[in-house]
Amino acid sequence: MPDTPTAPVIHGDVPGSFARAVLAERHPALIEKVRAAFPYGPHQHRALDALLRNTADGVIEPLDDTAHDRERWEAWGGEWFGRPWFDAPFLWAESYFYRQLLGAVGYFTEGAWQGVDPFQPFKRAELDTPETEAELAAVDRLATASEAERERGLLLGALWGNRADLGFRIDAGGADPGADTRLVADDSDAVWAALPKGGGATVSLVADNSGRELLADLLLADHLLTHGRAARVELQVKPYPYYVSDAMTADVVDCVRHLTRAGGGAAEAGGRLWAAMGDGRLLLRAHPFSCAPLPYADMPDDLRAEFAATTLTVLKGDLNYRRLVGDRLWEPTTSFAERTAYWPTPVVALRTLKSDVIVGLDPEVRGALDAAEPHQKWRVSGAHALVQAHT
């Protein structure tokens, strides 16, 4: 970071806070949801019970001596071992909870449950919904939209993720009531200015969620490649299950297959994406640091070099935003450009607001949000979004 951060790091020890609710309520509920999703054996049930007790009133325990990533987690934050979960930084505690959950169900351990994604049923179920079917059917209307409408629709579809009504956005004659007014920052024009047609750009697209959101991301990637906005797209995914719905390679394959079977324009896009993966124009990357409980300012040199070799980085979603600017209680008018000055390329954030972190707001926008939503609920409601660029 360019300056020493002064905003306080977010912790889960504040009663009534969003972070506290995630650690005390969301995580226990997720343990039970995962338990119900698979016919796990006695060993997994005992381990899930132990994790449930530990997160409620225990202390953070180190990984087992045989864990392949024990040293990595010790380097990432071993000082938090032996302390209550609520004492650790929120980002660290969240991330380590998911690592412990994977350990409880045997994801990394040699045996029958090794490599079985505990969140897979939730991810795949989101693809098989009437809403997804309707949105993909609407891709056919892209042909009747102007180029500007098409590009804005695809960008906003990727922005809003599973809240997006893609059909509304790509319908040449349609309008999405209130969508643009819910954008608290909109640097969309800067995105396209950074990617002139025929410029041979390489875009690094750091994915967030799988399911419907990933479908929208892939349609955006297809547009960039097909219409000359990029010569190559590097899709950054997670190397193992993370934050319930974060995209992995298997989820990308599921989504591309789903597109190819959708019919119409969606199937054509799916075919192009399949071919682009085959010839290297759409490249998948999965760096271990993508699951780190640390800000991107601490990224290792090899990952920094990957980003530095691209023309533009687009980071999707709330978690990537927290890691991009730092998981702190920033004053909302703090400069986005200053908080991202360390990034080795021009960078864009596409993010729906689902946590306390926010920078880069105009004072007038911040004031209007505070007046409309007491106690700054606008920060976590998911009803607002932003496109922020530092180019």
PDB file of C-alpha atoms in Angstrom, residues 28-256:
ATOM      1  CA  PRO A  28     -22.717 -22.580  12.245  1.00  0.00           C
ATOM      2  CA  ALA A  29     -25.647 -22.612   9.827  1.00  0.00           C
ATOM      3  CA  LEU A  30     -23.302 -23.469   6.964  1.00  0.00           C
ATOM      4  CA  ILE A  31     -21.871 -26.422   8.876  1.00  0.00           C
ATOM      5  CA  GLU A  32     -25.373 -27.877   9.177  1.00  0.00           C
ATOM      6  CA  LYS A  33     -26.153 -27.158   5.534  1.00  0.00           C
ATOM      7  CA  VAL A  34     -23.026 -28.991   4.399  1.00  0.00           C
ATOM      8  CA  ARG A  35     -23.792 -31.875   6.750  1.00  0.00           C
ATOM      9  CA  ALA A  36     -27.230 -32.274   5.180  1.00  0.00           C
ATOM     10  CA  ALA A  37     -25.943 -32.102   1.606  1.00  0.00           C
ATOM     11  CA  PHE A  38     -23.954 -35.366   1.692  1.00  0.00           C
ATOM     12  CA  PRO A  39     -24.294 -38.799   3.318  1.00  0.00           C
ATOM     13  CA  TYR A  40     -21.102 -38.331   5.262  1.00  0.00           C
ATOM     14  CA  GLY A  41     -19.852 -41.089   7.530  1.00  0.00           C
ATOM     15  CA  PRO A  42     -19.335 -41.041  11.312  1.00  0.00           C
ATOM     16  CA  HIS A  43     -15.839 -39.560  11.039  1.00  0.00           C
ATOM     17  CA  GLN A  44     -17.059 -36.515   9.105  1.00  0.00           C
ATOM     18  CA  HIS A  45     -20.006 -36.017  11.470  1.00  0.00           C
ATOM     19  CA  ARG A  46     -17.735 -36.070  14.508  1.00  0.00           C
ATOM     20  CA  ALA A  47     -15.363 -33.606  12.880  1.00  0.00           C
ATOM     21  CA  LEU A  48     -18.237 -31.274  11.931  1.00  0.00           C
ATOM     22  CA  ASP A  49     -19.570 -31.457  15.499  1.00  0.00           C
ATOM     23  CA  ALA A  50     -16.137 -30.544  16.809  1.00  0.00           C
ATOM     24  CA  LEU A  51     -15.851 -27.605  14.413  1.00  0.00           C
ATOM     25  CA  LEU A  52     -19.300 -26.393  15.423  1.00  0.00           C
ATOM     26  CA  ARG A  53     -18.318 -26.418  19.104  1.00  0.00           C
ATOM     27  CA  ASN A  54     -14.963 -24.860  18.423  1.00  0.00           C
ATOM     28  CA  THR A  55     -16.284 -21.916  16.430  1.00  0.00           C
ATOM     29  CA  ALA A  56     -18.911 -21.226  19.097  1.00  0.00           C
ATOM     30  CA  ASP A  57     -16.760 -21.033  22.204  1.00  0.00           C
ATOM     31  CA  GLY A  58     -13.337 -22.477  21.477  1.00  0.00           C
ATOM     32  CA  VAL A  59     -10.010 -21.091  20.324  1.00  0.00           C
ATOM     33  CA  ILE A  60      -8.422 -21.243  16.888  1.00  0.00           C
ATOM     34  CA  GLU A  61      -6.504 -24.486  16.536  1.00  0.00           C
ATOM     35  CA  PRO A  62      -3.601 -25.109  14.138  1.00  0.00           C
ATOM     36  CA  LEU A  63      -3.891 -27.613  11.354  1.00  0.00           C
ATOM     37  CA  ASP A  64      -2.840 -31.195  11.987  1.00  0.00           C
ATOM     38  CA  ASP A  65       0.865 -31.933  11.702  1.00  0.00           C
ATOM     39  CA  THR A  66       0.209 -33.961   8.551  1.00  0.00           C
ATOM     40  CA  ALA A  67      -1.719 -31.201   6.746  1.00  0.00           C
ATOM     41  CA  HIS A  68      -0.074 -30.335   3.435  1.00  0.00           C
ATOM     42  CA  ASP A  69      -0.571 -26.608   3.999  1.00  0.00           C
ATOM     43  CA  ARG A  70       0.181 -26.327   7.720  1.00  0.00           C
ATOM     44  CA  GLU A  71       3.348 -24.275   7.174  1.00  0.00           C
ATOM     45  CA  ARG A  72       1.547 -22.005   4.737  1.00  0.00           C
ATOM     46  CA  TRP A  73      -1.183 -21.182   7.250  1.00  0.00           C
ATOM     47  CA  GLU A  74       1.351 -20.668  10.006  1.00  0.00           C
ATOM     48  CA  ALA A  75       3.077 -18.111   7.783  1.00  0.00           C
ATOM     49  CA  TRP A  76      -0.248 -16.491   6.895  1.00  0.00           C
ATOM     50  CA  GLY A  77      -1.264 -15.963  10.519  1.00  0.00           C
ATOM     51  CA  GLY A  78       0.014 -18.450  13.047  1.00  0.00           C
ATOM     52  CA  GLU A  79      -0.124 -15.753  15.717  1.00  0.00           C
ATOM     53  CA  TRP A  80      -3.900 -16.254  15.904  1.00  0.00           C
ATOM     54  CA  PHE A  81      -3.676 -19.901  16.940  1.00  0.00           C
ATOM     55  CA  GLY A  82      -4.779 -20.375  20.523  1.00  0.00           C
ATOM     56  CA  ARG A  83      -6.917 -17.236  20.522  1.00  0.00           C
ATOM     57  CA  PRO A  84     -10.727 -16.915  20.270  1.00  0.00           C
ATOM     58  CA  TRP A  85     -12.144 -16.731  16.746  1.00  0.00           C
ATOM     59  CA  PHE A  86     -13.557 -13.279  17.395  1.00  0.00           C
ATOM     60  CA  ASP A  87     -10.105 -11.882  18.227  1.00  0.00           C
ATOM     61  CA  ALA A  88      -8.654 -12.558  14.788  1.00  0.00           C
ATOM     62  CA  PRO A  89      -9.139 -10.193  11.849  1.00  0.00           C
ATOM     63  CA  PHE A  90     -12.464 -10.939  10.199  1.00  0.00           C
ATOM     64  CA  LEU A  91     -10.929 -11.792   6.818  1.00  0.00           C
ATOM     65  CA  TRP A  92      -8.476 -14.205   8.444  1.00  0.00           C
ATOM     66  CA  ALA A  93     -11.106 -15.877  10.632  1.00  0.00           C
ATOM     67  CA  GLU A  94     -13.498 -16.318   7.694  1.00  0.00           C
ATOM     68  CA  SER A  95     -10.833 -17.824   5.471  1.00  0.00           C
ATOM     69  CA  TYR A  96      -9.522 -20.181   8.120  1.00  0.00           C
ATOM     70  CA  PHE A  97     -13.046 -21.368   8.921  1.00  0.00           C
ATOM     71  CA  TYR A  98     -13.428 -22.585   5.336  1.00  0.00           C
ATOM     72  CA  ARG A  99     -10.068 -24.346   5.509  1.00  0.00           C
ATOM     73  CA  GLN A 100     -11.161 -26.083   8.717  1.00  0.00           C
ATOM     74  CA  LEU A 101     -14.495 -27.030   7.164  1.00  0.00           C
ATOM     75  CA  LEU A 102     -12.712 -28.698   4.246  1.00  0.00           C
ATOM     76  CA  GLY A 103     -10.560 -30.566   6.726  1.00  0.00           C
ATOM     77  CA  ALA A 104     -13.618 -31.765   8.641  1.00  0.00           C
ATOM     78  CA  VAL A 105     -15.203 -33.369   5.563  1.00  0.00           C
ATOM     79  CA  GLY A 106     -11.940 -34.946   4.385  1.00  0.00           C
ATOM     80  CA  TYR A 107     -11.416 -32.860   1.263  1.00  0.00           C
ATOM     81  CA  PHE A 108      -7.620 -32.933   1.515  1.00  0.00           C
ATOM     82  CA  THR A 109      -7.235 -36.308   3.214  1.00  0.00           C
ATOM     83  CA  GLU A 110      -6.514 -39.491   1.297  1.00  0.00           C
ATOM     84  CA  GLY A 111      -9.702 -41.534   1.200  1.00  0.00           C
ATOM     85  CA  ALA A 112     -13.159 -41.793  -0.309  1.00  0.00           C
ATOM     86  CA  TRP A 113     -14.105 -38.131   0.298  1.00  0.00           C
ATOM     87  CA  GLN A 114     -10.880 -36.630  -0.978  1.00  0.00           C
ATOM     88  CA  GLY A 115     -11.563 -33.910  -3.554  1.00  0.00           C
ATOM     89  CA  VAL A 116     -15.351 -33.967  -3.106  1.00  0.00           C
ATOM     90  CA  ASP A 117     -16.502 -30.332  -3.122  1.00  0.00           C
ATOM     91  CA  PRO A 118     -18.871 -29.914  -0.144  1.00  0.00           C
ATOM     92  CA  PHE A 119     -20.508 -26.949  -1.882  1.00  0.00           C
ATOM     93  CA  GLN A 120     -21.039 -28.585  -5.281  1.00  0.00           C
ATOM     94  CA  PRO A 121     -24.782 -29.288  -4.811  1.00  0.00           C
ATOM     95  CA  PHE A 122     -25.439 -25.618  -4.087  1.00  0.00           C
ATOM     96  CA  LYS A 123     -23.414 -24.475  -7.085  1.00  0.00           C
ATOM     97  CA  ARG A 124     -25.034 -26.821  -9.592  1.00  0.00           C
ATOM     98  CA  ALA A 125     -28.552 -26.197  -8.281  1.00  0.00           C
ATOM     99  CA  GLU A 126     -28.203 -22.526  -9.176  1.00  0.00           C
ATOM    100  CA  LEU A 127     -27.609 -23.427 -12.819  1.00  0.00           C
ATOM    101  CA  ASP A 128     -30.843 -25.403 -13.061  1.00  0.00           C
ATOM    102  CA  THR A 129     -33.382 -22.679 -12.348  1.00  0.00           C
ATOM    103  CA  PRO A 130     -36.054 -20.974 -14.463  1.00  0.00           C
ATOM    104  CA  GLU A 131     -34.285 -17.651 -13.874  1.00  0.00           C
ATOM    105  CA  THR A 132     -31.056 -18.950 -15.372  1.00  0.00           C
ATOM    106  CA  GLU A 133     -32.904 -20.465 -18.315  1.00  0.00           C
ATOM    107  CA  ALA A 134     -34.697 -17.198 -19.014  1.00  0.00           C
ATOM    108  CA  GLU A 135     -31.523 -15.155 -18.809  1.00  0.00           C
ATOM    109  CA  LEU A 136     -29.646 -17.403 -21.211  1.00  0.00           C
ATOM    110  CA  ALA A 137     -32.550 -17.399 -23.631  1.00  0.00           C
ATOM    111  CA  ALA A 138     -32.312 -13.608 -23.644  1.00  0.00           C
ATOM    112  CA  VAL A 139     -28.792 -13.788 -25.071  1.00  0.00           C
ATOM    113  CA  ASP A 140     -30.428 -14.105 -28.498  1.00  0.00           C
ATOM    114  CA  ARG A 141     -31.545 -10.489 -28.207  1.00  0.00           C
ATOM    115  CA  LEU A 142     -27.938  -9.356 -28.216  1.00  0.00           C
ATOM    116  CA  ALA A 143     -28.096  -9.277 -31.989  1.00  0.00           C
ATOM    117  CA  THR A 144     -30.717  -6.518 -31.902  1.00  0.00           C
ATOM    118  CA  ALA A 145     -28.956  -4.339 -29.313  1.00  0.00           C
ATOM    119  CA  SER A 146     -26.562  -1.571 -30.168  1.00  0.00           C
ATOM    120  CA  GLU A 147     -22.931  -2.188 -29.349  1.00  0.00           C
ATOM    121  CA  ALA A 148     -23.016   0.287 -26.468  1.00  0.00           C
ATOM    122  CA  GLU A 149     -26.147  -1.315 -25.013  1.00  0.00           C
ATOM    123  CA  ARG A 150     -24.686  -4.778 -25.413  1.00  0.00           C
ATOM    124  CA  GLU A 151     -21.435  -3.895 -23.693  1.00  0.00           C
ATOM    125  CA  ARG A 152     -23.106  -2.080 -20.822  1.00  0.00           C
ATOM    126  CA  GLY A 153     -25.566  -4.932 -20.375  1.00  0.00           C
ATOM    127  CA  LEU A 154     -22.846  -7.569 -20.223  1.00  0.00           C
ATOM    128  CA  LEU A 155     -20.736  -5.503 -17.821  1.00  0.00           C
ATOM    129  CA  LEU A 156     -23.672  -4.865 -15.492  1.00  0.00           C
ATOM    130  CA  GLY A 157     -24.725  -8.496 -15.720  1.00  0.00           C
ATOM    131  CA  ALA A 158     -21.260  -9.527 -14.523  1.00  0.00           C
ATOM    132  CA  LEU A 159     -21.402  -6.832 -11.845  1.00  0.00           C
ATOM    133  CA  TRP A 160     -24.690  -7.828 -10.266  1.00  0.00           C
ATOM    134  CA  GLY A 161     -23.958 -11.534 -10.441  1.00  0.00           C
ATOM    135  CA  ASN A 162     -26.837 -13.666  -9.183  1.00  0.00           C
ATOM    136  CA  ARG A 163     -28.897 -10.522  -8.542  1.00  0.00           C
ATOM    137  CA  ALA A 164     -28.674  -9.626 -12.216  1.00  0.00           C
ATOM    138  CA  ASP A 165     -31.559  -9.954 -14.588  1.00  0.00           C
ATOM    139  CA  LEU A 166     -29.479 -10.471 -17.693  1.00  0.00           C
ATOM    140  CA  GLY A 167     -32.593 -10.555 -19.835  1.00  0.00           C
ATOM    141  CA  PHE A 168     -33.448  -7.007 -18.848  1.00  0.00           C
ATOM    142  CA  ARG A 169     -29.941  -5.774 -19.457  1.00  0.00           C
ATOM    143  CA  ILE A 170     -29.432  -7.102 -22.949  1.00  0.00           C
ATOM    144  CA  ASP A 171     -32.923  -6.391 -24.216  1.00  0.00           C
ATOM    145  CA  ALA A 172     -32.487  -3.480 -26.603  1.00  0.00           C
ATOM    146  CA  GLY A 173     -35.820  -1.970 -25.684  1.00  0.00           C
ATOM    147  CA  GLY A 174     -35.925  -2.900 -22.013  1.00  0.00           C
ATOM    148  CA  ALA A 175     -34.972  -1.109 -18.855  1.00  0.00           C
ATOM    149  CA  ASP A 176     -34.052  -2.339 -15.424  1.00  0.00           C
ATOM    150  CA  PRO A 177     -35.924  -0.158 -12.942  1.00  0.00           C
ATOM    151  CA  GLY A 178     -33.503   1.381 -10.516  1.00  0.00           C
ATOM    152  CA  ALA A 179     -30.440  -0.635 -11.571  1.00  0.00           C
ATOM    153  CA  ASP A 180     -28.296   2.339 -12.518  1.00  0.00           C
ATOM    154  CA  THR A 181     -29.525   4.382  -9.571  1.00  0.00           C
ATOM    155  CA  ARG A 182     -28.264   1.625  -7.261  1.00  0.00           C
ATOM    156  CA  LEU A 183     -24.748   2.091  -8.632  1.00  0.00           C
ATOM    157  CA  VAL A 184     -22.905   4.094  -6.001  1.00  0.00           C
ATOM    158  CA  ALA A 185     -19.905   4.522  -8.339  1.00  0.00           C
ATOM    159  CA  ASP A 186     -19.768   3.954 -12.081  1.00  0.00           C
ATOM    160  CA  ASP A 187     -16.480   4.026 -13.998  1.00  0.00           C
ATOM    161  CA  SER A 188     -17.818   1.807 -16.786  1.00  0.00           C
ATOM    162  CA  ASP A 189     -16.528   4.085 -19.539  1.00  0.00           C
ATOM    163  CA  ALA A 190     -12.991   3.719 -18.207  1.00  0.00           C
ATOM    164  CA  VAL A 191     -13.225  -0.064 -18.628  1.00  0.00           C
ATOM    165  CA  TRP A 192     -13.917   0.131 -22.332  1.00  0.00           C
ATOM    166  CA  ALA A 193     -11.441   2.977 -22.832  1.00  0.00           C
ATOM    167  CA  ALA A 194      -8.730   0.706 -21.431  1.00  0.00           C
ATOM    168  CA  LEU A 195      -9.630  -2.002 -23.970  1.00  0.00           C
ATOM    169  CA  PRO A 196      -9.677  -0.455 -27.452  1.00  0.00           C
ATOM    170  CA  LYS A 197     -10.742  -2.792 -30.229  1.00  0.00           C
ATOM    171  CA  GLY A 198      -7.883  -4.614 -31.880  1.00  0.00           C
ATOM    172  CA  GLY A 199      -5.460  -3.560 -29.185  1.00  0.00           C
ATOM    173  CA  GLY A 200      -4.335  -7.103 -28.415  1.00  0.00           C
ATOM    174  CA  ALA A 201      -5.113  -6.763 -24.728  1.00  0.00           C
ATOM    175  CA  THR A 202      -4.752  -9.506 -22.149  1.00  0.00           C
ATOM    176  CA  VAL A 203      -7.439  -9.234 -19.470  1.00  0.00           C
ATOM    177  CA  SER A 204      -7.096 -10.916 -16.107  1.00  0.00           C
ATOM    178  CA  LEU A 205     -10.610 -11.619 -14.826  1.00  0.00           C
ATOM    179  CA  VAL A 206     -10.520 -12.604 -11.148  1.00  0.00           C
ATOM    180  CA  ALA A 207     -13.696 -14.618 -10.665  1.00  0.00           C
ATOM    181  CA  ASP A 208     -15.940 -14.614  -7.619  1.00  0.00           C
ATOM    182  CA  ASN A 209     -18.970 -16.889  -7.483  1.00  0.00           C
ATOM    183  CA  SER A 210     -19.843 -19.873  -9.645  1.00  0.00           C
ATOM    184  CA  GLY A 211     -23.369 -20.550 -10.905  1.00  0.00           C
ATOM    185  CA  ARG A 212     -25.327 -17.738 -12.523  1.00  0.00           C
ATOM    186  CA  GLU A 213     -22.642 -15.172 -11.769  1.00  0.00           C
ATOM    187  CA  LEU A 214     -19.957 -17.210 -13.498  1.00  0.00           C
ATOM    188  CA  LEU A 215     -22.215 -17.627 -16.532  1.00  0.00           C
ATOM    189  CA  ALA A 216     -22.403 -13.832 -16.791  1.00  0.00           C
ATOM    190  CA  ASP A 217     -18.616 -13.581 -16.397  1.00  0.00           C
ATOM    191  CA  LEU A 218     -18.092 -16.096 -19.165  1.00  0.00           C
ATOM    192  CA  LEU A 219     -20.462 -14.249 -21.492  1.00  0.00           C
ATOM    193  CA  LEU A 220     -18.474 -11.083 -20.826  1.00  0.00           C
ATOM    194  CA  ALA A 221     -15.226 -12.935 -21.561  1.00  0.00           C
ATOM    195  CA  ASP A 222     -16.710 -14.263 -24.805  1.00  0.00           C
ATOM    196  CA  HIS A 223     -17.654 -10.731 -25.843  1.00  0.00           C
ATOM    197  CA  LEU A 224     -14.157  -9.408 -25.102  1.00  0.00           C
ATOM    198  CA  LEU A 225     -12.599 -12.130 -27.242  1.00  0.00           C
ATOM    199  CA  THR A 226     -15.152 -12.170 -30.039  1.00  0.00           C
ATOM    200  CA  HIS A 227     -15.347  -8.408 -30.535  1.00  0.00           C
ATOM    201  CA  GLY A 228     -11.656  -7.631 -30.345  1.00  0.00           C
ATOM    202  CA  ARG A 229     -11.606  -6.026 -26.922  1.00  0.00           C
ATOM    203  CA  ALA A 230      -9.084  -8.652 -25.801  1.00  0.00           C
ATOM    204  CA  ALA A 231      -6.795 -11.141 -27.487  1.00  0.00           C
ATOM    205  CA  ARG A 232      -6.658 -13.274 -24.375  1.00  0.00           C
ATOM    206  CA  VAL A 233      -8.582 -13.584 -21.099  1.00  0.00           C
ATOM    207  CA  GLU A 234      -6.986 -15.164 -18.044  1.00  0.00           C
ATOM    208  CA  LEU A 235      -9.709 -16.347 -15.696  1.00  0.00           C
ATOM    209  CA  GLN A 236      -8.430 -16.546 -12.124  1.00  0.00           C
ATOM    210  CA  VAL A 237     -10.313 -19.177 -10.092  1.00  0.00           C
ATOM    211  CA  LYS A 238      -9.826 -20.852  -6.719  1.00  0.00           C
ATOM    212  CA  PRO A 239      -7.668 -23.992  -6.408  1.00  0.00           C
ATOM    213  CA  TYR A 240     -10.085 -25.550  -3.890  1.00  0.00           C
ATOM    214  CA  PRO A 241     -13.599 -24.883  -2.480  1.00  0.00           C
ATOM    215  CA  TYR A 242     -13.839 -21.533  -0.748  1.00  0.00           C
ATOM    216  CA  TYR A 243     -16.547 -19.218   0.601  1.00  0.00           C
ATOM    217  CA  VAL A 244     -19.327 -21.658  -0.421  1.00  0.00           C
ATOM    218  CA  SER A 245     -19.779 -20.609  -4.027  1.00  0.00           C
ATOM    219  CA  ASP A 246     -16.384 -19.357  -5.214  1.00  0.00           C
ATOM    220  CA  ALA A 247     -15.540 -20.643  -8.673  1.00  0.00           C
ATOM    221  CA  MET A 248     -13.029 -23.415  -9.313  1.00  0.00           C
ATOM    222  CA  THR A 249     -11.939 -25.049 -12.570  1.00  0.00           C
ATOM    223  CA  ALA A 250     -14.679 -27.683 -12.265  1.00  0.00           C
ATOM    224  CA  ASP A 251     -17.282 -24.924 -11.960  1.00  0.00           C
ATOM    225  CA  VAL A 252     -15.987 -23.224 -15.098  1.00  0.00           C
ATOM    226  CA  VAL A 253     -16.309 -26.502 -16.997  1.00  0.00           C
ATOM    227  CA  ASP A 254     -19.852 -26.993 -15.648  1.00  0.00           C
ATOM    228  CA  CYS A 255     -20.829 -23.494 -16.761  1.00  0.00           C
ATOM    229  CA  VAL A 256     -19.323 -23.772 -20.236  1.00  0.00           C
TER     230      VAL A 256
END
